[in-house]
mmCIF file of C-alpha atoms in Angstrom:
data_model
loop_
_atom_site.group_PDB
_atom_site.id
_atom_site.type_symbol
_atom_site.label_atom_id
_atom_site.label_comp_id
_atom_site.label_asym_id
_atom_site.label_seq_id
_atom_site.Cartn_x
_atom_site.Cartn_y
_atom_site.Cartn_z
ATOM 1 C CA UNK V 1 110.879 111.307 144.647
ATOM 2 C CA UNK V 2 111.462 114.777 142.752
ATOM 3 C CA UNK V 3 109.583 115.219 138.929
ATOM 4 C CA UNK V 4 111.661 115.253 136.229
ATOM 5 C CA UNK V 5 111.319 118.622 135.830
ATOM 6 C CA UNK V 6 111.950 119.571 139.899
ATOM 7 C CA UNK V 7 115.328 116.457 139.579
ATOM 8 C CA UNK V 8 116.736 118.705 136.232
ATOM 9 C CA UNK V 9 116.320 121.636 137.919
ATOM 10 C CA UNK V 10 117.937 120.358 141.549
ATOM 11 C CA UNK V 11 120.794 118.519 139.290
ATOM 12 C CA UNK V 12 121.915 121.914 137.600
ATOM 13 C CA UNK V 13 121.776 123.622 140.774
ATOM 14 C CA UNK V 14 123.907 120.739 142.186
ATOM 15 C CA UNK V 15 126.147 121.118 139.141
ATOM 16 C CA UNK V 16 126.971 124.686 139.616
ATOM 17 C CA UNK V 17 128.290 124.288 143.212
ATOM 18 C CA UNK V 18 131.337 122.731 142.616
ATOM 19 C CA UNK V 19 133.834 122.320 139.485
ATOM 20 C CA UNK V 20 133.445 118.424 139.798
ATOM 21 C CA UNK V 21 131.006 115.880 140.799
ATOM 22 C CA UNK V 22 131.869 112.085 141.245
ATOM 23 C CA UNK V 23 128.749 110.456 139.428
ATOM 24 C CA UNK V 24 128.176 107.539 142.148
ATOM 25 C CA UNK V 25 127.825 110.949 144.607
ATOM 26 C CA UNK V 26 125.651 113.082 142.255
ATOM 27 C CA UNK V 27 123.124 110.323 142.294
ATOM 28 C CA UNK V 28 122.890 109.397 145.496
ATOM 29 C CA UNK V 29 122.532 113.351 146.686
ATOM 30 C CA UNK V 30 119.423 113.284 144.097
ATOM 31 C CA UNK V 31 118.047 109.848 145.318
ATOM 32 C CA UNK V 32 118.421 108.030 141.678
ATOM 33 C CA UNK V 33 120.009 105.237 140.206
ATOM 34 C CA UNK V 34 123.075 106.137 137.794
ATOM 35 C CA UNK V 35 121.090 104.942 134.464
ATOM 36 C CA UNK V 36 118.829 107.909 135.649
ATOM 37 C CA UNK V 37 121.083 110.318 136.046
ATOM 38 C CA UNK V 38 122.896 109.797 132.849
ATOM 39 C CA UNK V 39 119.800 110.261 130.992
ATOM 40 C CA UNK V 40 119.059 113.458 133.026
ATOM 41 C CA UNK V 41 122.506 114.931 132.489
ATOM 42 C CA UNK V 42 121.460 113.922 128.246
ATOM 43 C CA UNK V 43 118.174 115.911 128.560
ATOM 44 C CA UNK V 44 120.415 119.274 130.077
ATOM 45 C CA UNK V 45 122.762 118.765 127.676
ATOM 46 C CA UNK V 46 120.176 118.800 124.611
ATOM 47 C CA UNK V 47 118.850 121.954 126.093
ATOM 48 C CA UNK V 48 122.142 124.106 125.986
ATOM 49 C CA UNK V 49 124.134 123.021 129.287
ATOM 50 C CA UNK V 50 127.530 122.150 128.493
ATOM 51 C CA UNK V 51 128.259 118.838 130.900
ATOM 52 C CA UNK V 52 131.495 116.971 130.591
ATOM 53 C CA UNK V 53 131.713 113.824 131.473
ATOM 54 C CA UNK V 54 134.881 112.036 132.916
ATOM 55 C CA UNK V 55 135.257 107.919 133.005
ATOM 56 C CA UNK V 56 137.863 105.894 135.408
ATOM 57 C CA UNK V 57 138.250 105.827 139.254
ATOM 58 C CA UNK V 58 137.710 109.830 139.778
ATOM 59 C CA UNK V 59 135.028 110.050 136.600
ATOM 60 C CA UNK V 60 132.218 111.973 137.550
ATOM 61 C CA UNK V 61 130.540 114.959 135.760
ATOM 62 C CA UNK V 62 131.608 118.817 135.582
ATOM 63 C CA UNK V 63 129.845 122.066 134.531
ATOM 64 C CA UNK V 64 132.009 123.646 131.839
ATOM 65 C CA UNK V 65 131.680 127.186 129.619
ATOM 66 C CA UNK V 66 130.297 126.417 126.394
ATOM 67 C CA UNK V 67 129.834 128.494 123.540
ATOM 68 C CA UNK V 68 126.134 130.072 124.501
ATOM 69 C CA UNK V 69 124.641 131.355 127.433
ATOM 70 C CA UNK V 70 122.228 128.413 128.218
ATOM 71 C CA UNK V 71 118.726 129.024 129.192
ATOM 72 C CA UNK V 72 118.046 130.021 132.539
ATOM 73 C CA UNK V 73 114.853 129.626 134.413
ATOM 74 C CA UNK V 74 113.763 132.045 137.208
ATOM 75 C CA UNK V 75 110.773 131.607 139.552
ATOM 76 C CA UNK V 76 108.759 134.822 140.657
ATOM 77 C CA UNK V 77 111.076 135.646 143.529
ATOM 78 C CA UNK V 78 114.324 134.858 142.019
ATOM 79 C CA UNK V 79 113.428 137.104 138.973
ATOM 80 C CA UNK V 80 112.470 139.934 141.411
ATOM 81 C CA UNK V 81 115.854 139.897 142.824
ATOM 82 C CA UNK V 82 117.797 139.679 140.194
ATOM 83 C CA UNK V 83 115.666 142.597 138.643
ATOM 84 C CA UNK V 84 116.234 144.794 141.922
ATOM 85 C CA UNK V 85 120.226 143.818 141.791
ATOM 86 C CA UNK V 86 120.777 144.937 138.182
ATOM 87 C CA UNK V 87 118.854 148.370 139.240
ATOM 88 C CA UNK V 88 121.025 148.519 142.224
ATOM 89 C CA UNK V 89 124.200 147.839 140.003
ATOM 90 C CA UNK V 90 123.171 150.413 137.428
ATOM 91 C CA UNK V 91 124.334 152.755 140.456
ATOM 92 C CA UNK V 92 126.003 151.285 142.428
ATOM 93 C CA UNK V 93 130.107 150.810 143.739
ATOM 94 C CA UNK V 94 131.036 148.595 141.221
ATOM 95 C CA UNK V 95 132.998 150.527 138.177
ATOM 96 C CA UNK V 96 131.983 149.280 134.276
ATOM 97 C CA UNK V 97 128.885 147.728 134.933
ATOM 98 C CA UNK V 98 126.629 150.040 134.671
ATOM 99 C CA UNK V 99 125.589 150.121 131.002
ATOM 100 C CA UNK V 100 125.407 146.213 131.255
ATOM 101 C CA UNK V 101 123.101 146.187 133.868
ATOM 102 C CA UNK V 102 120.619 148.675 132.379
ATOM 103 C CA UNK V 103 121.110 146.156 128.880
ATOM 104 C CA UNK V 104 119.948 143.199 131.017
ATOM 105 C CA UNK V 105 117.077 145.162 132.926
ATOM 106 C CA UNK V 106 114.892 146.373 129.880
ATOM 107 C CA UNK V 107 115.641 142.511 128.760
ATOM 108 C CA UNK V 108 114.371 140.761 131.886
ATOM 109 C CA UNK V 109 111.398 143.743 131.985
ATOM 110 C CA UNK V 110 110.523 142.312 128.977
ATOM 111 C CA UNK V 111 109.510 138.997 129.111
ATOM 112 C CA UNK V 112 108.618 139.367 133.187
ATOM 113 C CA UNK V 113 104.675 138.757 133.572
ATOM 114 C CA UNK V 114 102.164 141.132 134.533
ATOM 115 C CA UNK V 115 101.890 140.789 137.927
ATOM 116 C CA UNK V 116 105.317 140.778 138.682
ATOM 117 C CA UNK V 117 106.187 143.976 136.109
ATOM 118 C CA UNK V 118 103.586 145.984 138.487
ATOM 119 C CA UNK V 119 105.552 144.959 141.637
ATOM 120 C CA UNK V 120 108.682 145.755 140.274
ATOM 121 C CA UNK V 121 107.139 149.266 138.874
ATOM 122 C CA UNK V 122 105.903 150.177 143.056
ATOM 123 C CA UNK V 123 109.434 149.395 143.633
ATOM 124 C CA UNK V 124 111.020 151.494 141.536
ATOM 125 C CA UNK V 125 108.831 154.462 142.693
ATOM 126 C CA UNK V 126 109.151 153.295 146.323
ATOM 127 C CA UNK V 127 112.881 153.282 146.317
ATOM 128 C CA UNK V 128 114.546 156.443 146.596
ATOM 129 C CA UNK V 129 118.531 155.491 145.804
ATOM 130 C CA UNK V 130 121.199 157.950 147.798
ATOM 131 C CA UNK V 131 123.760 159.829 146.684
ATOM 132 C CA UNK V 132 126.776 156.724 146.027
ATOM 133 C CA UNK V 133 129.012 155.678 148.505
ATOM 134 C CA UNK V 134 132.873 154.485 148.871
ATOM 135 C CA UNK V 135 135.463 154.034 146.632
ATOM 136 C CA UNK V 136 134.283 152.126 143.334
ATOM 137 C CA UNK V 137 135.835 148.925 142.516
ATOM 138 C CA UNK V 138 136.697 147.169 139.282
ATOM 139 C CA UNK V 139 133.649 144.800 137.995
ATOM 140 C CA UNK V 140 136.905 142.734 136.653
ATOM 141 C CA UNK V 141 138.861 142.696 139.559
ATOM 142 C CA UNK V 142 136.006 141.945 141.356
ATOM 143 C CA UNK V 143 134.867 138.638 139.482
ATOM 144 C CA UNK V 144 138.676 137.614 139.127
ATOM 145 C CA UNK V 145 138.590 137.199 143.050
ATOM 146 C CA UNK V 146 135.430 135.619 143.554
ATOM 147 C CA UNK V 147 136.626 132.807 140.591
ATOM 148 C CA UNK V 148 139.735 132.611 142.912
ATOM 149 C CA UNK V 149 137.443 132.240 145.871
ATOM 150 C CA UNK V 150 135.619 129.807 144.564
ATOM 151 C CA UNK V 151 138.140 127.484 143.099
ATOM 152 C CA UNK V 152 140.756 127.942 145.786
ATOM 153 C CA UNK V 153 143.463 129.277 143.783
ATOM 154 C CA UNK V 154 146.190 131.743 145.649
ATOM 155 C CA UNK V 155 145.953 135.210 144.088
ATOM 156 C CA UNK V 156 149.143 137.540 143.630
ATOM 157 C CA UNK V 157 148.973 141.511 143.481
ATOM 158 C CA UNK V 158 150.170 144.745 144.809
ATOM 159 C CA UNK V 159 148.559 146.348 147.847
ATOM 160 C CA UNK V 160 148.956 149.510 149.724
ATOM 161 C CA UNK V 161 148.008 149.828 153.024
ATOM 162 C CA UNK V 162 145.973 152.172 155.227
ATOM 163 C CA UNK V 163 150.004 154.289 155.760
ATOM 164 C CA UNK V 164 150.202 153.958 151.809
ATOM 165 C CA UNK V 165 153.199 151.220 152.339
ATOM 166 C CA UNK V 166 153.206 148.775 149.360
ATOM 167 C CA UNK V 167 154.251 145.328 149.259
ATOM 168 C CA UNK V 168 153.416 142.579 146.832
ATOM 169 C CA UNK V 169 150.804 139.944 148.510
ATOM 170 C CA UNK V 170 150.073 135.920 147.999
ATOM 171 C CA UNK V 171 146.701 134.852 149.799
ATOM 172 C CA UNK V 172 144.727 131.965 149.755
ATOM 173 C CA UNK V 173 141.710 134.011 149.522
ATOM 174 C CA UNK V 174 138.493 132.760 151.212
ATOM 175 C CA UNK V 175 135.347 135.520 150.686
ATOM 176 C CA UNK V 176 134.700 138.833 149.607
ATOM 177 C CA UNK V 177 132.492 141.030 151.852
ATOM 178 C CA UNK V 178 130.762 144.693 151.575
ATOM 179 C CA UNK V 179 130.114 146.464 154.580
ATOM 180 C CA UNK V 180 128.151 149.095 152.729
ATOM 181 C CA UNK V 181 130.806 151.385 151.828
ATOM 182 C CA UNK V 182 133.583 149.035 150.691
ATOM 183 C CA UNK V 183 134.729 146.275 149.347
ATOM 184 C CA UNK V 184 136.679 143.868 151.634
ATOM 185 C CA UNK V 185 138.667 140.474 150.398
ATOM 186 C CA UNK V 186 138.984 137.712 153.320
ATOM 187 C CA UNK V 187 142.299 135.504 152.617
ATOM 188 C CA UNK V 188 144.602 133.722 154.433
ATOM 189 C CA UNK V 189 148.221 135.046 154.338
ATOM 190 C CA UNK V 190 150.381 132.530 154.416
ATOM 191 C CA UNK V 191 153.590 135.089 155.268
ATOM 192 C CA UNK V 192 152.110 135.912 158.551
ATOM 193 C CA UNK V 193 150.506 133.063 159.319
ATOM 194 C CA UNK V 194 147.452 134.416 160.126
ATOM 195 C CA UNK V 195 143.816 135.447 158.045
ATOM 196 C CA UNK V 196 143.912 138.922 156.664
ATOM 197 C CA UNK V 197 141.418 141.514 155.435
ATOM 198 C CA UNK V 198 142.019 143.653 152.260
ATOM 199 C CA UNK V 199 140.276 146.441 150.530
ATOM 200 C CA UNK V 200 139.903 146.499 147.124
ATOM 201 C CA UNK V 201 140.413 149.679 146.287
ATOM 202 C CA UNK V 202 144.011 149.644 147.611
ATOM 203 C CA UNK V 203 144.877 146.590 145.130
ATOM 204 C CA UNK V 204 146.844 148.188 142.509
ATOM 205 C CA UNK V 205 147.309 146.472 138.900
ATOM 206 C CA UNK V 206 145.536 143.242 137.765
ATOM 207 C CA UNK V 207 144.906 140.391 140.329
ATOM 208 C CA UNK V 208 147.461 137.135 138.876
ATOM 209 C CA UNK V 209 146.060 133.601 139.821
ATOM 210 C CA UNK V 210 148.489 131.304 141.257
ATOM 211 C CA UNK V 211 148.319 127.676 142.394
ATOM 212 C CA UNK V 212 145.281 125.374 144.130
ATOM 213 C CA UNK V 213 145.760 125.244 147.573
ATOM 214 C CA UNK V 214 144.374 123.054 150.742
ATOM 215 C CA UNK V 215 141.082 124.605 151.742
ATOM 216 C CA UNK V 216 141.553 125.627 155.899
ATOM 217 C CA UNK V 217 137.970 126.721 158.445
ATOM 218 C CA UNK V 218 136.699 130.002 157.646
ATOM 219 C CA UNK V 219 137.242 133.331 160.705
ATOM 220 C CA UNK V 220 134.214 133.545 162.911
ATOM 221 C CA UNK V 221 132.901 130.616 161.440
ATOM 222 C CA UNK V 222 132.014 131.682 157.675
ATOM 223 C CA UNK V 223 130.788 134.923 159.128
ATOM 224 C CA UNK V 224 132.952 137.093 156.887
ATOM 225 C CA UNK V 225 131.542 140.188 157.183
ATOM 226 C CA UNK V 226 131.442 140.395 161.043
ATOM 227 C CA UNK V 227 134.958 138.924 160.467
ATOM 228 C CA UNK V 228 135.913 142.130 158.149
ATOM 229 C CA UNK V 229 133.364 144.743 160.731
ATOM 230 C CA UNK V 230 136.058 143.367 163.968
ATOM 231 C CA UNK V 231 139.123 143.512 161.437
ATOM 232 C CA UNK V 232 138.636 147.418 160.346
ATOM 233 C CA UNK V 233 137.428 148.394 163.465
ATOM 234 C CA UNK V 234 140.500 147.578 165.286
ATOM 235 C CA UNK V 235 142.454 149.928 164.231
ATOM 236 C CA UNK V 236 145.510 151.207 165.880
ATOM 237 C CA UNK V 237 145.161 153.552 169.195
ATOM 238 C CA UNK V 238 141.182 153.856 168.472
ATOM 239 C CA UNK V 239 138.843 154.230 171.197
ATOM 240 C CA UNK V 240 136.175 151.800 172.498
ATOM 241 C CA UNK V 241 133.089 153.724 172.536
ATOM 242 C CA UNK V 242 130.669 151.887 175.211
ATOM 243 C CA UNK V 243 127.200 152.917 175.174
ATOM 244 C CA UNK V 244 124.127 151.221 177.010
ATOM 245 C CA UNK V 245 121.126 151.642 174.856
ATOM 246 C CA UNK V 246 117.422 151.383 176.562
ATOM 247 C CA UNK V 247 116.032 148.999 174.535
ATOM 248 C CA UNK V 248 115.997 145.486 174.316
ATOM 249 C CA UNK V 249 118.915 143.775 172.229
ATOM 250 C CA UNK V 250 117.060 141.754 169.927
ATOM 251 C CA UNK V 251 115.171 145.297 168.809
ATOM 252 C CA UNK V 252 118.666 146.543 168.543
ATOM 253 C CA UNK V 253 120.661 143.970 166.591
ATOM 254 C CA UNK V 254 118.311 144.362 164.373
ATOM 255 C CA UNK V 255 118.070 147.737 163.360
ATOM 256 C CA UNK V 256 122.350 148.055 163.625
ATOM 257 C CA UNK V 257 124.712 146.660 161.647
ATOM 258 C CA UNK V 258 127.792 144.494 162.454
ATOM 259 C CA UNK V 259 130.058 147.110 160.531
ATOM 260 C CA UNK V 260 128.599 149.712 163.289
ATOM 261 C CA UNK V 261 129.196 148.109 166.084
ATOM 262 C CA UNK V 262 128.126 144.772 168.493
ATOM 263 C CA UNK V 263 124.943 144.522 170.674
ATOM 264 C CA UNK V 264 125.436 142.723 173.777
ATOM 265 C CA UNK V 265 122.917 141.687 176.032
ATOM 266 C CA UNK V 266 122.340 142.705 179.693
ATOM 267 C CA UNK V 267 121.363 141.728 182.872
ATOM 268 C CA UNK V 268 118.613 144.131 181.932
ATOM 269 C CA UNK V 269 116.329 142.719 179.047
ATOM 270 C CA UNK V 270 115.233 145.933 178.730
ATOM 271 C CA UNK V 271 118.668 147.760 177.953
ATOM 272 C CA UNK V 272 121.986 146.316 176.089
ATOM 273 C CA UNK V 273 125.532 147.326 175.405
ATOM 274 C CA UNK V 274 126.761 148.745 172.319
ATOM 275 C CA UNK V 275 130.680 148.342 171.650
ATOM 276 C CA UNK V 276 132.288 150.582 168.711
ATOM 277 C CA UNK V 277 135.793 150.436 167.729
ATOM 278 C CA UNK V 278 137.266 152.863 165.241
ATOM 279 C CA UNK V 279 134.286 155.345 164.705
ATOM 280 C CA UNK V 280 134.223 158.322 164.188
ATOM 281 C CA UNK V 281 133.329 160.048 167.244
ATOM 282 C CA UNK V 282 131.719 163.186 165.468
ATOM 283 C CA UNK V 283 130.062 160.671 163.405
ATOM 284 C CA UNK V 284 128.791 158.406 166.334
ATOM 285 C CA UNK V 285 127.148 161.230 168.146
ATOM 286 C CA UNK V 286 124.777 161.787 165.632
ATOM 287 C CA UNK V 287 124.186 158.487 164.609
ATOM 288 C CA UNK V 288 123.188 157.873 168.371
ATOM 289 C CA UNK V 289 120.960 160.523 168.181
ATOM 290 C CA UNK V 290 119.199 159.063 165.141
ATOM 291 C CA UNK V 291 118.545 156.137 166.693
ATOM 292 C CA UNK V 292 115.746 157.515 168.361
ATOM 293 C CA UNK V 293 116.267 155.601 171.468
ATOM 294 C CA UNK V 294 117.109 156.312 175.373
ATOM 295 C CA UNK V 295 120.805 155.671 176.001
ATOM 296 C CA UNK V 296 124.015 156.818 178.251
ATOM 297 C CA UNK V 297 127.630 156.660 177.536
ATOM 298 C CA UNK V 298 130.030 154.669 179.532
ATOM 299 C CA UNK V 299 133.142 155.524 177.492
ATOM 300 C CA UNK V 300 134.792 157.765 176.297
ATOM 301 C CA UNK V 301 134.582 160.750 178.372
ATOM 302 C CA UNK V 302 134.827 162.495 174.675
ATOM 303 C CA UNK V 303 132.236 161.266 173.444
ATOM 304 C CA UNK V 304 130.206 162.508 176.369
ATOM 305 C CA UNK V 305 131.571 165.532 175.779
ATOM 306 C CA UNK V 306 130.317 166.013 172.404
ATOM 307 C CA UNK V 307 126.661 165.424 173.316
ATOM 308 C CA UNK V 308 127.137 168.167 176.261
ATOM 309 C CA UNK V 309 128.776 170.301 173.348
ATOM 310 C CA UNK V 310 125.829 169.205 170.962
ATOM 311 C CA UNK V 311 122.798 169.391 173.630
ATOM 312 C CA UNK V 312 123.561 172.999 174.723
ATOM 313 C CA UNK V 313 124.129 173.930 171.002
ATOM 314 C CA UNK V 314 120.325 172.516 170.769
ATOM 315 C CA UNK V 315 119.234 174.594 174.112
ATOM 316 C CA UNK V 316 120.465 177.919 172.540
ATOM 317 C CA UNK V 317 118.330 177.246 169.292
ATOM 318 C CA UNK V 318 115.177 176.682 171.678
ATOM 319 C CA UNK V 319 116.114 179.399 173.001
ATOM 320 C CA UNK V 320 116.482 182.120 170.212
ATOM 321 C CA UNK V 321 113.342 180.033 168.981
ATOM 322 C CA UNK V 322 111.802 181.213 172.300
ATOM 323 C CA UNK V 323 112.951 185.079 172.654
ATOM 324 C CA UNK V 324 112.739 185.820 168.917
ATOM 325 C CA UNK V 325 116.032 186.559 168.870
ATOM 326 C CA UNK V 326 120.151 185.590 169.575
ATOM 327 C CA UNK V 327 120.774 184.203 172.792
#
């Protein structure tokens, strides 16, 4: 059996996940009898939460906006996060929130403990943030989708596409990833029958909510973002870029993202196969390079090229290096 405390705390979490909660289900997920949980769902409600309660067949319980921000408790880690998130935010690809997020920094700084004020200070000096990346996105926009997301509701707006052809979209959206440089919304588009990826930047004019519909299996299952890093790699006429990399995968896989590219094994546990699609191949040379790691290219024969073109750029520097002069 939970506390009290440990139950209140697992309730509200339980409360947040969905819009609605059949009270007979509620209890039994936290192991107590109904009388119990009625006097638990009391005890949030006397400390700020706004409940609603529902009676009849489908009556059940619901976490609803109230007039307040309730309280909100934080353990060490959770506060850490959330401290390093609204730093991250203060500069980061999301447009208008900013200000807000310095606001609610100095306030959590505030009444953070010791201990965890001095880790968060070797942070900041530890963290060196680059110059920003991508397209910014609306902080609005943004939220509107996830809402959708979360409550299954269709969402209407203009896009423009990567030709700059608009058309006027209805999704049943499903996720919103980041692959590090933008902002990606996973839906499923009912006018071509198939799930779609669309960047956020290219949504023009406000997001309009439509009607619930029938939740459907996630792509790659619930793996959106190695969903969205196939879906923009394939673009049209790109090249494969096939590289074996001497190292084993798991070392690999690790240190590259799913956006870059996919690490498949070998025969070899020593050595594994990295697969690009739609990279730059200027940008891919280098990259390789930084890697620090043995490797030879399979395909293309132009991105071979550009490492003989880059390597005997690099053997006429050692060279002028050597003979003190132009070689």
């Amino acid at each position: 059996m939970l506390s009290s405390s440990n139950r209140l705390l697992r309730l509200l979490s339980l409360l947040q996940t969905r819009r609605h909660w059949a009270g007979a289900e509620l209890a039994q997920a936290l192991a107590v009898h109904p009388r119990t949980l009625r006097r638990d769902i009391d005890r949030l409600r006397e400390l700020g939460y706004p409940i609603q309660a529902s009676s009849g067949v489908a009556g059940g319980y619901a976490f609803r906006a109230g007039n307040t921000l309730p309280p909100l408790l934080l353990d060490d880690d959770e506060a850490m996060t959330v401290a390093i998130t609204l730093r991250t935010a203060a500069t980061g690809s999301v447009g208008g929130v900013e200000e807000a997020a310095l606001r609610a920094l100095v306030k959590l700084e505030q009444v953070m403990p010791t201990r965890l004020r001095h880790k968060l200070d070797a942070l900041r000096s530890a963290i060196v943030p680059l110059p920003r990346a991508g397209p910014l996105v609306d902080a609005g926009q943004l939220a509107t989708l996830a809402a959708a997301c979360r409550d299954q509701l269709r969402v209407n707006f203009d896009y423009a596409d990567s030709r700059g052809q608009a058309s006027t979209r209805q999704v049943e959206p499903q996720g919103l990833a980041h692959t590090g440089w933008r902002w990606y919304l996973v839906a499923w588009d009912p006018a071509r029958d198939d799930w779609r990826t669309f960047r956020l930047d290219r949504i023009a004019g406000p997001v309009a909510l439509g009607a619930h519909f029938a939740p459907r299996p996630p792509p790659e299952g619930g793996d959106l973002r190695a969903y969205v890093a196939r879906s923009v790699g394939q673009a049209p006429n790109a090249e494969e870029a096939r590289i074996v990399l001497h190292a084993p995968r798991a070392v690999m896989a690790a240190r590259i993202p799913a956006s870059a590219g996919q690490v498949e094994p070998l025969d070899d546990d020593s050595r594994c196969l990295l697969r690009c699609t739609g990279q730059s191949l200027e940008s891919l040379t280098y990259w390789l390079m930084a890697l620090e790691v043995e490797f030879e290219v399979l395909a293309p024969d132009s991105l071979a090229q550009r490492f003989q073109a880059a390597g005997e750029r690099v053997a006429r520097m050692l060279q002028r290096r050597e003979t003190g002069g132009p070689a």
